[in-house]
Short mmCIF file of C-alpha atoms and ligand atoms in Angstrom, two decimals:
data_model
loop_
_atom_site.label_atom_id
_atom_site.label_comp_id
_atom_site.label_asym_id
_atom_site.label_seq_id
_atom_site.Cartn_x
_atom_site.Cartn_y
_atom_site.Cartn_z
CA MET A 118 0.00 0.00 0.00
CA SER A 119 1.45 3.37 -0.94
CA ARG A 120 1.55 5.91 1.80
CA ARG A 121 -0.89 8.75 2.24
CA LEU A 122 -0.06 12.32 1.25
CA ILE A 123 -1.45 14.92 3.61
CA PHE A 124 -1.00 18.70 3.42
CA HIS A 125 -1.48 21.04 6.36
CA VAL A 126 -1.99 24.60 5.12
CA ASP A 127 -1.72 27.38 7.68
CA ALA A 128 -2.22 31.11 7.04
CA ASN A 129 0.73 33.11 8.40
CA SER A 130 -0.26 35.61 11.15
CA ALA A 131 -3.79 35.14 9.85
CA TYR A 132 -5.80 37.88 11.57
CA LEU A 133 -3.10 40.45 11.01
CA SER A 134 -2.47 39.48 7.38
CA TRP A 135 -6.17 39.51 6.59
CA GLU A 136 -6.56 42.97 8.08
CA ALA A 137 -3.45 44.16 6.22
CA VAL A 138 -4.79 42.87 2.91
CA ARG A 139 -8.14 44.56 3.45
CA ARG A 140 -6.47 47.88 4.20
CA LEU A 141 -4.23 47.65 1.12
CA GLN A 142 -7.25 46.85 -1.02
CA HIS A 143 -8.97 49.95 0.32
CA GLY A 144 -6.09 52.16 -0.75
CA ASP A 145 -4.08 52.19 2.46
CA ARG A 146 -0.38 52.63 1.66
CA LEU A 147 0.88 51.04 4.86
CA ASP A 148 1.20 47.26 5.00
CA LEU A 149 0.53 46.32 8.63
CA ARG A 150 2.76 43.28 8.19
CA SER A 151 5.79 45.54 7.67
CA VAL A 152 5.48 47.51 10.93
CA PRO A 153 5.00 46.60 14.61
CA ALA A 154 1.29 45.81 14.69
CA VAL A 155 -1.05 43.47 16.54
CA VAL A 156 -4.66 42.43 16.41
CA GLY A 157 -5.80 42.79 19.98
CA GLY A 158 -8.88 42.30 22.12
CA ASN A 159 -9.82 45.80 23.15
CA PRO A 160 -7.26 48.55 22.55
CA GLU A 161 -9.05 50.98 24.87
CA THR A 162 -8.79 48.89 28.01
CA ARG A 163 -5.92 47.14 29.66
CA HIS A 164 -7.77 43.86 29.43
CA GLY A 165 -7.48 43.16 25.71
CA ILE A 166 -4.94 40.56 24.68
CA VAL A 167 -2.74 40.14 21.63
CA LEU A 168 -4.36 37.64 19.26
CA THR A 169 -1.88 37.94 16.37
CA LYS A 170 1.30 39.91 15.86
CA SER A 171 3.35 41.07 12.89
CA ILE A 172 6.95 39.89 12.57
CA PRO A 173 8.30 43.39 13.45
CA ALA A 174 6.10 43.28 16.58
CA LYS A 175 7.52 39.86 17.40
CA ASN A 176 11.00 41.36 17.15
CA TYR A 177 10.06 43.68 20.03
CA GLY A 178 9.42 40.59 22.15
CA ILE A 179 5.64 40.88 21.88
CA GLU A 180 3.90 37.56 22.34
CA THR A 181 0.50 36.16 21.46
CA GLY A 182 -1.68 36.03 24.56
CA GLU A 183 -0.04 38.89 26.43
CA SER A 184 -2.04 42.00 27.29
CA VAL A 185 -2.21 44.82 24.80
CA PHE A 186 -1.11 47.05 27.66
CA SER A 187 2.17 45.24 28.17
CA ALA A 188 2.70 44.95 24.40
CA ARG A 189 2.44 48.72 24.09
CA ALA A 190 4.94 49.13 26.91
CA LYS A 191 7.44 47.14 24.84
CA CYS A 192 6.78 49.22 21.73
CA PRO A 193 5.05 52.61 22.20
CA GLU A 194 4.41 53.10 18.46
CA LEU A 195 2.68 49.71 18.20
CA ILE A 196 -0.40 49.75 15.96
CA ILE A 197 -3.32 47.93 17.54
CA VAL A 198 -6.28 46.91 15.43
CA PRO A 199 -9.48 45.38 16.81
CA PRO A 200 -10.51 41.91 15.64
CA ASP A 201 -13.12 41.58 12.91
CA TYR A 202 -14.45 38.04 12.80
CA TYR A 203 -16.70 38.75 9.88
CA LEU A 204 -13.63 39.55 7.79
CA TYR A 205 -11.88 36.42 9.09
CA MET A 206 -14.84 34.27 8.15
CA GLN A 207 -14.76 35.59 4.59
CA CYS A 208 -11.01 35.10 4.25
CA SER A 209 -11.20 31.65 5.79
CA LYS A 210 -13.90 30.57 3.38
CA ALA A 211 -12.08 31.94 0.31
CA PHE A 212 -8.96 30.11 1.52
CA GLY A 213 -10.86 26.82 1.79
CA ASP A 214 -12.45 27.29 -1.64
CA ILE A 215 -9.02 27.48 -3.27
CA LEU A 216 -7.86 24.36 -1.45
CA ARG A 217 -10.87 22.43 -2.69
CA GLU A 218 -9.62 23.01 -6.23
CA TYR A 219 -6.76 20.69 -5.31
CA SER A 220 -8.67 17.88 -3.59
CA PRO A 221 -12.22 17.09 -2.54
CA LEU A 222 -10.85 15.90 0.81
CA VAL A 223 -10.31 19.15 2.66
CA GLU A 224 -10.94 19.50 6.38
CA GLN A 225 -11.05 22.82 8.16
CA TYR A 226 -9.09 22.47 11.38
CA SER A 227 -9.41 26.03 12.67
CA ILE A 228 -10.24 29.40 11.21
CA ASP A 229 -6.83 29.65 9.52
CA GLU A 230 -5.77 26.01 9.09
CA TYR A 231 -6.85 23.23 6.78
CA PHE A 232 -5.83 19.64 6.16
CA LEU A 233 -5.93 18.39 2.59
CA ASP A 234 -5.65 14.74 1.53
CA TYR A 235 -3.66 14.69 -1.70
CA THR A 236 -3.21 10.91 -1.89
CA GLY A 237 -5.61 10.30 -4.76
CA MET A 238 -4.72 13.47 -6.65
CA VAL A 239 -1.15 12.75 -7.76
CA LYS A 240 -2.21 11.26 -11.12
CA ALA A 241 -4.41 14.22 -11.96
CA LEU A 242 -2.41 17.10 -10.53
CA GLY A 243 1.18 15.85 -10.33
CA ASP A 244 4.01 16.00 -7.86
CA PRO A 245 2.89 16.98 -4.35
CA LEU A 246 5.73 19.40 -3.70
CA GLU A 247 5.15 21.26 -6.97
CA THR A 248 1.43 21.34 -6.22
CA ALA A 249 2.08 22.80 -2.78
CA TYR A 250 4.12 25.65 -4.28
CA ARG A 251 1.43 26.25 -6.88
CA LEU A 252 -1.27 26.32 -4.25
CA LYS A 253 0.72 28.69 -2.04
CA GLU A 254 1.28 31.08 -4.97
CA GLN A 255 -2.36 30.93 -5.99
CA ILE A 256 -3.45 31.97 -2.50
CA LYS A 257 -0.91 34.80 -2.52
CA GLN A 258 -2.01 36.01 -5.97
CA GLU A 259 -5.75 35.75 -5.47
CA LEU A 260 -6.15 36.49 -1.77
CA GLY A 261 -3.02 38.48 -0.94
CA PHE A 262 -1.76 36.54 2.09
CA THR A 263 0.94 33.95 2.59
CA VAL A 264 0.62 30.42 3.96
CA ASN A 265 2.91 27.67 5.15
CA VAL A 266 2.36 24.19 3.78
CA GLY A 267 3.51 21.05 5.59
CA ILE A 268 3.52 17.79 3.63
CA SER A 269 3.70 14.32 5.11
CA SER A 270 2.08 10.93 5.28
CA ASN A 271 -0.17 11.83 8.20
CA LYS A 272 -1.91 14.83 9.75
CA LEU A 273 0.33 15.12 12.76
CA LEU A 274 3.58 15.31 10.78
CA ALA A 275 2.00 17.59 8.17
CA LYS A 276 1.04 19.97 10.96
CA MET A 277 4.48 19.78 12.55
CA GLY A 278 5.94 20.41 9.08
CA SER A 279 3.97 23.58 8.49
CA GLU A 280 5.27 24.93 11.81
CA LEU A 281 8.90 24.74 10.69
CA LYS A 282 10.30 27.97 9.27
CA LYS A 283 7.75 30.72 8.54
CA PRO A 284 6.40 32.56 6.61
CA ASP A 285 5.54 31.68 3.01
CA MET A 286 7.25 28.28 3.01
CA VAL A 287 6.63 24.68 1.94
CA HIS A 288 8.17 21.94 4.09
CA THR A 289 8.06 18.20 3.83
CA LEU A 290 8.28 16.22 7.05
CA PHE A 291 8.10 12.56 6.11
CA PRO A 292 8.92 9.94 8.77
CA GLU A 293 12.43 9.46 7.39
CA GLU A 294 13.08 13.20 7.79
CA MET A 295 12.13 13.27 11.48
CA PRO A 296 15.68 12.64 12.80
CA TYR A 297 17.03 15.91 11.43
CA LYS A 298 13.91 18.07 11.01
CA MET A 299 11.81 17.30 14.08
CA TRP A 300 13.80 15.44 16.72
CA PRO A 301 16.31 18.26 17.41
CA LEU A 302 13.45 20.67 18.30
CA PRO A 303 12.67 21.53 21.95
CA VAL A 304 10.11 19.11 23.35
CA GLU A 305 7.53 21.86 23.98
CA GLU A 306 7.24 22.34 20.22
CA LEU A 307 5.67 18.92 19.82
CA PHE A 308 1.95 19.09 19.20
CA GLY A 309 0.18 18.20 22.43
CA VAL A 310 2.98 19.11 24.84
CA GLY A 311 1.41 21.83 26.94
CA ARG A 312 2.56 24.22 29.59
CA ALA A 313 1.97 21.64 32.31
CA THR A 314 3.63 18.73 30.52
CA ALA A 315 6.85 20.37 29.28
CA PRO A 316 8.40 20.95 32.74
CA LYS A 317 7.67 17.36 33.78
CA LEU A 318 9.51 16.08 30.72
CA LYS A 319 12.42 18.46 31.19
CA GLU A 320 12.82 17.55 34.86
CA ARG A 321 13.48 14.04 33.68
CA GLY A 322 16.04 15.09 31.10
CA ILE A 323 13.69 14.90 28.12
CA LEU A 324 14.62 18.15 26.41
CA THR A 325 14.03 17.52 22.73
CA ILE A 326 11.36 15.76 20.70
CA GLY A 327 14.06 13.20 19.87
CA ASP A 328 14.62 12.53 23.59
CA LEU A 329 10.90 11.86 23.90
CA ALA A 330 10.85 9.63 20.81
CA SER A 331 13.61 7.43 22.21
CA ALA A 332 12.29 7.39 25.79
CA ASP A 333 10.85 4.19 27.23
CA PRO A 334 7.07 4.52 26.95
CA ARG A 335 6.63 2.52 30.18
CA HIS A 336 8.69 5.13 31.97
CA LEU A 337 6.59 7.95 30.46
CA LYS A 338 3.44 6.19 31.57
CA LEU A 339 4.61 6.34 35.17
CA PHE A 340 4.35 10.11 35.34
CA LEU A 341 2.08 11.03 32.43
CA LYS A 342 -0.34 8.08 32.43
CA SER A 343 -1.67 7.07 29.03
CA TYR A 344 -1.09 10.59 27.81
CA GLY A 345 2.62 9.83 27.94
CA TYR A 346 2.08 6.96 25.53
CA LEU A 347 0.17 9.24 23.18
CA LEU A 348 2.97 11.84 23.21
CA TRP A 349 5.56 9.13 22.65
CA ASN A 350 3.63 8.07 19.56
CA PHE A 351 3.49 11.68 18.37
CA ALA A 352 7.23 12.12 18.92
CA ASN A 353 7.70 9.08 16.70
CA GLY A 354 5.44 10.60 14.07
CA ARG A 355 2.58 8.14 14.48
CA ASP A 356 -0.97 9.30 13.83
CA ALA A 357 -3.69 7.41 11.98
CA SER A 358 -6.49 9.97 11.92
CA SER A 359 -8.08 10.71 8.56
CA VAL A 360 -8.95 13.95 6.79
CA ARG A 361 -12.65 14.49 7.32
CA PRO A 362 -14.13 16.92 4.81
CA ASP A 363 -17.48 16.93 6.55
CA ARG A 364 -15.93 18.60 9.53
CA ARG A 365 -16.14 22.35 9.29
CA VAL A 366 -15.57 24.98 11.86
CA LEU A 367 -19.05 26.42 11.89
CA ILE A 368 -19.21 28.21 15.15
CA LYS A 369 -16.96 30.89 16.43
CA GLY A 370 -17.84 30.84 20.06
CA ILE A 371 -20.20 29.40 22.63
CA GLY A 372 -21.54 31.57 25.37
CA ASN A 373 -23.90 31.35 28.31
CA SER A 374 -24.97 33.98 30.79
CA THR A 375 -27.48 34.35 33.54
CA THR A 376 -29.18 36.99 35.61
CA ILE A 377 -28.88 35.87 39.18
CA PRO A 378 -32.04 35.92 41.32
CA PHE A 379 -30.16 37.56 44.19
CA ASP A 380 -27.13 39.87 44.41
CA VAL A 381 -23.92 37.92 44.56
CA ASP A 382 -21.23 39.50 46.67
CA ASP A 383 -18.80 36.71 47.52
CA ARG A 384 -16.31 34.76 45.44
CA GLN A 385 -17.60 31.37 46.45
CA THR A 386 -21.11 31.98 45.17
CA ALA A 387 -19.74 33.63 42.05
CA SER A 388 -17.60 30.55 41.45
CA LEU A 389 -20.70 28.35 41.70
CA VAL A 390 -22.64 30.52 39.26
CA LEU A 391 -19.70 30.36 36.87
CA LEU A 392 -19.66 26.58 37.24
CA SER A 393 -23.34 26.32 36.41
CA LEU A 394 -22.70 28.38 33.27
CA VAL A 395 -19.62 26.41 32.29
CA GLU A 396 -21.41 23.06 32.70
CA ASN A 397 -23.60 24.06 29.82
CA VAL A 398 -20.84 25.61 27.70
CA GLY A 399 -18.62 22.56 28.19
CA ALA A 400 -21.35 20.12 27.21
CA ARG A 401 -22.13 22.03 24.02
CA LEU A 402 -18.46 22.28 23.18
CA ARG A 403 -18.00 18.53 23.54
CA GLN A 404 -21.14 17.77 21.63
CA ALA A 405 -19.88 19.88 18.73
CA GLU A 406 -16.49 18.14 18.99
CA TYR A 407 -14.57 21.36 19.42
CA LEU A 408 -11.84 22.56 21.69
CA ALA A 409 -11.74 26.17 22.84
CA GLY A 410 -8.61 28.32 22.92
CA LEU A 411 -10.03 31.39 24.64
CA VAL A 412 -12.21 31.92 27.70
CA SER A 413 -13.91 35.18 28.65
CA VAL A 414 -16.02 36.24 31.60
CA SER A 415 -18.40 39.18 31.79
CA ILE A 416 -19.83 40.79 34.88
CA ARG A 417 -22.76 43.18 35.27
CA ASN A 418 -23.24 44.89 38.59
CA LYS A 419 -26.31 46.33 40.30
CA GLU A 420 -25.86 49.64 38.50
CA PHE A 421 -25.95 47.79 35.17
CA TYR A 422 -22.32 48.57 34.52
CA SER A 423 -20.67 45.73 32.59
CA TYR A 424 -17.09 44.71 32.17
CA SER A 425 -15.29 41.65 30.90
CA HIS A 426 -11.95 39.91 30.78
CA GLN A 427 -10.54 37.18 28.58
CA ARG A 428 -7.56 34.90 28.34
CA LYS A 429 -6.03 32.71 25.70
CA LEU A 430 -5.39 29.18 26.92
CA PHE A 431 -2.01 27.64 26.35
CA MET A 432 -3.72 24.47 25.16
CA PRO A 433 -7.21 24.30 23.73
CA THR A 434 -9.61 22.33 25.90
CA ASP A 435 -13.14 21.01 26.21
CA SER A 436 -12.93 20.22 29.89
CA THR A 437 -15.57 21.69 32.18
CA ASN A 438 -13.08 21.89 35.04
CA LYS A 439 -10.39 23.61 33.01
CA ILE A 440 -12.79 26.21 31.64
CA HIS A 441 -14.26 26.79 35.08
CA GLU A 442 -10.82 27.20 36.62
CA THR A 443 -9.89 29.81 34.02
CA ALA A 444 -13.24 31.58 34.38
CA CYS A 445 -12.69 31.87 38.16
CA GLN A 446 -9.19 33.27 37.68
CA LEU A 447 -10.52 35.86 35.23
CA PHE A 448 -13.31 36.74 37.61
CA ASN A 449 -10.94 37.19 40.53
CA GLU A 450 -8.69 39.41 38.48
CA ILE A 451 -11.34 41.95 37.55
CA TRP A 452 -14.15 41.83 40.07
CA HIS A 453 -14.48 45.16 41.89
CA GLN A 454 -16.07 43.39 44.89
CA GLU A 455 -19.43 45.06 44.34
CA PRO A 456 -22.72 43.11 44.25
CA ILE A 457 -23.27 41.34 40.92
CA ARG A 458 -26.48 40.88 39.01
CA HIS A 459 -25.42 39.10 35.88
CA LEU A 460 -22.57 36.78 34.93
CA GLY A 461 -21.51 35.40 31.56
CA VAL A 462 -18.94 32.92 30.29
CA ARG A 463 -17.93 32.51 26.69
CA VAL A 464 -15.40 30.31 24.90
CA ALA A 465 -13.96 31.11 21.49
CA GLU A 466 -11.08 30.39 19.14
CA LEU A 467 -12.55 27.00 18.50
CA CYS A 468 -10.73 24.26 16.65
CA THR A 469 -11.87 20.74 15.90
CA ASN A 470 -10.63 17.95 18.11
CA SER A 471 -10.02 15.65 15.17
CA LEU A 472 -6.27 15.26 15.50
CA LEU A 473 -6.67 13.92 18.98
CA GLN A 474 -9.96 12.19 18.93
CA THR A 475 -9.83 10.29 22.13
CA SER A 476 -7.11 11.47 24.41
CA ILE A 477 -6.44 15.12 24.54
CA PHE A 478 -3.67 17.37 25.69
CA GLU A 479 -2.80 17.82 29.33
CA GLU A 480 -2.23 14.87 31.58
CA ASN A 481 -4.93 13.44 33.82
CA ILE A 482 -7.28 14.64 31.20
CA GLU A 483 -8.47 11.16 30.34
CA LYS A 484 -10.18 10.70 33.65
CA GLN A 485 -11.78 14.12 33.41
CA ARG A 486 -12.94 13.53 29.87
CA ALA A 487 -14.45 10.21 30.82
CA MET A 488 -16.27 11.96 33.64
CA ASP A 489 -17.45 14.84 31.44
CA ARG A 490 -18.69 12.36 28.87
CA ALA A 491 -20.50 10.28 31.46
CA VAL A 492 -22.26 13.34 32.83
CA ASP A 493 -23.21 14.51 29.32
CA GLU A 494 -24.61 11.07 28.58
CA ILE A 495 -26.69 10.85 31.76
CA ARG A 496 -28.03 14.37 31.30
CA SER A 497 -29.00 13.74 27.70
CA ARG A 498 -30.98 10.69 28.82
CA TYR A 499 -32.46 11.70 32.12
CA GLY A 500 -32.49 15.48 32.02
CA LEU A 501 -30.23 18.31 33.00
CA LYS A 502 -30.70 18.03 36.73
CA SER A 503 -30.25 14.27 36.97
CA VAL A 504 -26.62 14.77 37.97
CA MET A 505 -25.32 17.65 39.99
CA ARG A 506 -22.16 18.53 41.80
CA ALA A 507 -22.48 18.36 45.57
CA SER A 508 -21.44 22.00 45.84
CA PHE A 509 -24.82 23.03 44.41
CA LEU A 510 -26.79 21.39 47.22
CA HIS A 511 -28.65 24.01 49.28
CA SER A 512 -26.99 26.79 47.29
CA GLY A 513 -30.24 28.15 45.90
CA LEU A 514 -28.66 27.91 42.46
CA SER A 515 -29.43 25.74 39.50
CA CYS A 516 -26.65 23.27 38.74
CA VAL A 517 -26.88 24.05 35.03
CA ALA A 518 -27.72 27.64 34.27
CA GLY A 519 -29.23 28.31 30.89
CA GLY A 520 -30.14 31.96 30.99
CA THR A 521 -29.12 33.22 27.60
CA VAL A 522 -27.59 30.59 25.44
CA THR A 523 -25.79 31.86 22.40
CA GLU A 524 -24.43 29.67 19.67
CA GLU A 525 -22.56 31.96 17.35
CA GLU A 526 -22.86 30.72 13.82
CA TYR A 527 -20.56 32.20 11.23
CA PRO A 528 -23.35 33.62 9.05
CA ILE A 529 -24.58 35.84 11.84
CA MET A 530 -21.16 36.89 12.90
CA SER A 531 -21.56 40.49 11.80
CA SER A 532 -23.45 41.12 15.00
CA LEU A 533 -20.47 40.12 17.08
CA LEU A 534 -17.76 42.20 18.72
MG1 MG B 13 -1.87 30.41 11.33
#
C-alpha cells in the first residue's frame, strides 16, 4: 500500500495578514505586516490581549496572549487593530475554496488552518511538492496573504511540518526526515505538549522531541499516564487519523450567561454561578467536537455597569473543570467586589478535536474527559438536573444555568464584537 499524502496549510499571522490585505485593497499605503502591529482584544482597556502579531512586533518581544497594555509598553508606536471576525470568516472561506480546487478531501481544522488529503490526486495534478508551491502562490495572488504548507504521510507530521520555518514556506516532514527536522526541536514544540507537561519532561532530562521519541514509553506512563504513551507516539510521528471533509468549523464561540435571582457578593457563590454556566458551555463544546482556545467572563453589577476579561489558553480544551478554573481566575482578576447581578462565560477560538480524537492534551485529562462524557450522557438521557455537583446542594442555584444561550454561527457573525 502506498503511503498517504497529507498537506497542512496554515495562514501566516492570519488575523493580522487579513486585516493588512483589506487595508491595502482599500487604498491604504501602509502594510501592517511591515510595521510593529497586533490584532488585539480591546485597545481601549488594559484587558485586551494580543491575538496575532506582525513579525516586526515579534521582534520587540511581543507575544501572542499577552495583554495589549504590556505589548504597548514594549513598543510605544505599536499599531493595535481590533478583531473583525466577519472579515476572518470571509477570508477563511475563500482560503478553503481554493484548497478544494486541489482535492475534494479538505478539512477545516481552525479558522486559519486546513488539512488536505492529496493521496488520490497525484495522477491528476502531479508532484505533491510542486502542487504545494502552486497552491501557495495561488493563495498569494488571489487572496493576498501567505501560507505555510507542511507535507507528510499523516496529519500530525503535516502539521508539525507547516510549523517549521515561517512565513511563506513549503516543508516536507516525512517519517524518514524526522531525525534531522523534528527530533532536534525543543520538546515543547511537539503538538500536544502543553505548559503543564513540558516541565515534567524536562525535569526528567527529556529536552528535545528526539529525547521523547527514544524514551521508554513505560517510563513515560509512570508520570504522564496514558497521555505519555500518546505523546511518545506523536514524537515518533505516528498518527492514523483521517482527513474528514465533513468537519467544518461552523461556530466561532459558545456563550452562556445568567441573571442571578439575588445579588452575589462573595467569590464562592460567584464561582458556583460560573460553574453552572460552564457546565452548559462545556457540554455544548464537547457535543460539537470542538476545543476552545479562549475563555472570557463578563460581569454586570447592580448599577448595570458591565465589564469583561478574557484569556487565551495555552492548550485548547473542552474540559468543564479547566474552563471553570480559568473563568474563576478571570473573575478574581477583575471583580471590583461590588454586588453582581449578571454573569456570563464565553469560549472562542474553536478548533476541531479531530487530530486527537480520544485522548487530549494535558495529563490526567483522560479521567476528566471520561467523567465529562459520562455526565453529558446521563443528562442527555435523564435530564439536566439528573446529575449535579455536591457543591450546588442548598446553594439556591441551579446546577446548570441556561439563561441566555448563544451559539454563534458564522453567518450571523456580523453582530459580534
Ligand atoms: Mg496560522
